[in-house]
Amino acid sequence: MLGKTASDNRVFVYEVAGVRQNTDNDKNSYPFRSSSSVFIKVPYQRMNDEMRRITRMGGTILSIKPWTSNNGSGEQSNDGD
């Protein structure tokens, strides 16, 4: 069994702009947000997958910051896809 590393618990917040409705996000079970930017919490292990998904949806990543418990609760969680 592999031991847990510090990266296993790391979470980042992506600020994303320009995400448009398409066939990828038509499958979502929640309403699509139409504001100019969204915040998505991403576990370290899924960062590359999430970057590709955002690109497929036409989005642009404006910033990537480490998530801390005092960042607030306004971010969309995406760690259970």
Tab-separated table of C-alpha atoms in Angstrom:
chain	number	residue	atom	x	y	z
A	1	MET	CA	0.000	0.000	0.000
A	2	LEU	CA	1.303	3.429	-0.923
A	3	GLY	CA	1.605	6.069	1.761
A	4	LYS	CA	-0.207	9.352	1.563
A	5	THR	CA	1.836	12.316	0.373
A	6	ALA	CA	1.365	16.028	0.976
A	7	SER	CA	-0.027	16.414	-2.553
A	8	ASP	CA	-2.914	14.025	-1.778
A	9	ASN	CA	-4.567	16.698	0.357
A	10	ARG	CA	-3.817	19.732	-1.816
A	11	VAL	CA	-6.731	21.520	-3.473
A	12	PHE	CA	-6.571	24.438	-5.887
A	13	VAL	CA	-9.149	26.994	-6.985
A	14	TYR	CA	-9.366	27.790	-10.696
A	15	GLU	CA	-10.917	31.089	-11.742
A	16	VAL	CA	-12.390	30.426	-15.179
A	17	ALA	CA	-13.956	32.792	-17.726
A	18	GLY	CA	-15.705	32.201	-21.026
A	19	VAL	CA	-17.176	28.771	-20.341
A	20	ARG	CA	-20.056	28.237	-22.747
A	21	GLN	CA	-22.872	25.724	-22.856
A	22	ASN	CA	-22.027	22.687	-24.981
A	23	THR	CA	-22.520	18.921	-25.112
A	24	ASP	CA	-19.987	18.327	-22.310
A	25	ASN	CA	-21.824	20.431	-19.774
A	26	ASP	CA	-25.327	19.602	-21.046
A	27	LYS	CA	-24.949	16.355	-19.070
A	28	ASN	CA	-24.557	18.201	-15.756
A	29	SER	CA	-27.236	17.593	-13.148
A	30	TYR	CA	-27.093	21.222	-11.999
A	31	PRO	CA	-28.002	24.487	-13.755
A	32	PHE	CA	-25.271	26.137	-15.779
A	33	ARG	CA	-23.984	29.396	-14.338
A	34	SER	CA	-23.964	32.264	-16.828
A	35	SER	CA	-21.768	34.852	-15.057
A	36	SER	CA	-18.498	36.000	-16.592
A	37	SER	CA	-16.293	33.867	-14.342
A	38	VAL	CA	-16.659	30.832	-12.086
A	39	PHE	CA	-14.489	29.335	-9.357
A	40	ILE	CA	-13.838	25.603	-9.394
A	41	LYS	CA	-12.160	23.638	-6.581
A	42	VAL	CA	-9.858	20.982	-8.033
A	43	PRO	CA	-7.884	18.301	-6.165
A	44	TYR	CA	-4.190	18.186	-7.074
A	45	GLN	CA	-4.560	14.757	-8.742
A	46	ARG	CA	-7.210	16.072	-11.188
A	47	MET	CA	-5.575	19.349	-12.260
A	48	ASN	CA	-4.594	18.224	-15.783
A	49	ASP	CA	-7.980	16.587	-16.460
A	50	GLU	CA	-9.799	19.713	-15.318
A	51	MET	CA	-7.632	21.983	-17.507
A	52	ARG	CA	-8.528	19.852	-20.549
A	53	ARG	CA	-12.242	19.886	-19.629
A	54	ILE	CA	-12.244	23.691	-19.274
A	55	THR	CA	-10.523	24.056	-22.646
A	56	ARG	CA	-13.086	21.753	-24.334
A	57	MET	CA	-15.869	23.968	-22.969
A	58	GLY	CA	-14.234	27.093	-24.431
A	59	GLY	CA	-13.069	28.479	-21.095
A	60	THR	CA	-9.952	30.378	-20.158
A	61	ILE	CA	-8.225	29.851	-16.826
A	62	LEU	CA	-7.629	33.291	-15.329
A	63	SER	CA	-5.866	32.152	-12.164
A	64	ILE	CA	-4.972	29.101	-10.119
A	65	LYS	CA	-4.561	29.521	-6.376
A	66	PRO	CA	-4.167	27.090	-3.503
A	67	TRP	CA	-7.433	26.610	-1.621
A	68	THR	CA	-7.474	27.292	2.097
A	69	SER	CA	-10.359	26.963	4.522
A	70	ASN	CA	-10.659	30.761	4.749
A	71	ASN	CA	-11.186	31.206	0.986
A	72	GLY	CA	-14.945	31.214	1.516
A	73	SER	CA	-17.611	28.873	0.250
A	74	GLY	CA	-18.488	30.450	-3.109
A	75	GLU	CA	-16.463	28.018	-5.180
A	76	GLN	CA	-18.018	25.239	-7.202
A	77	SER	CA	-16.657	21.901	-6.105
A	78	ASN	CA	-15.643	19.574	-8.884
A	79	ASP	CA	-13.982	16.796	-6.947
A	80	GLY	CA	-16.713	14.199	-7.406
A	81	ASP	CA	-17.015	13.870	-11.200
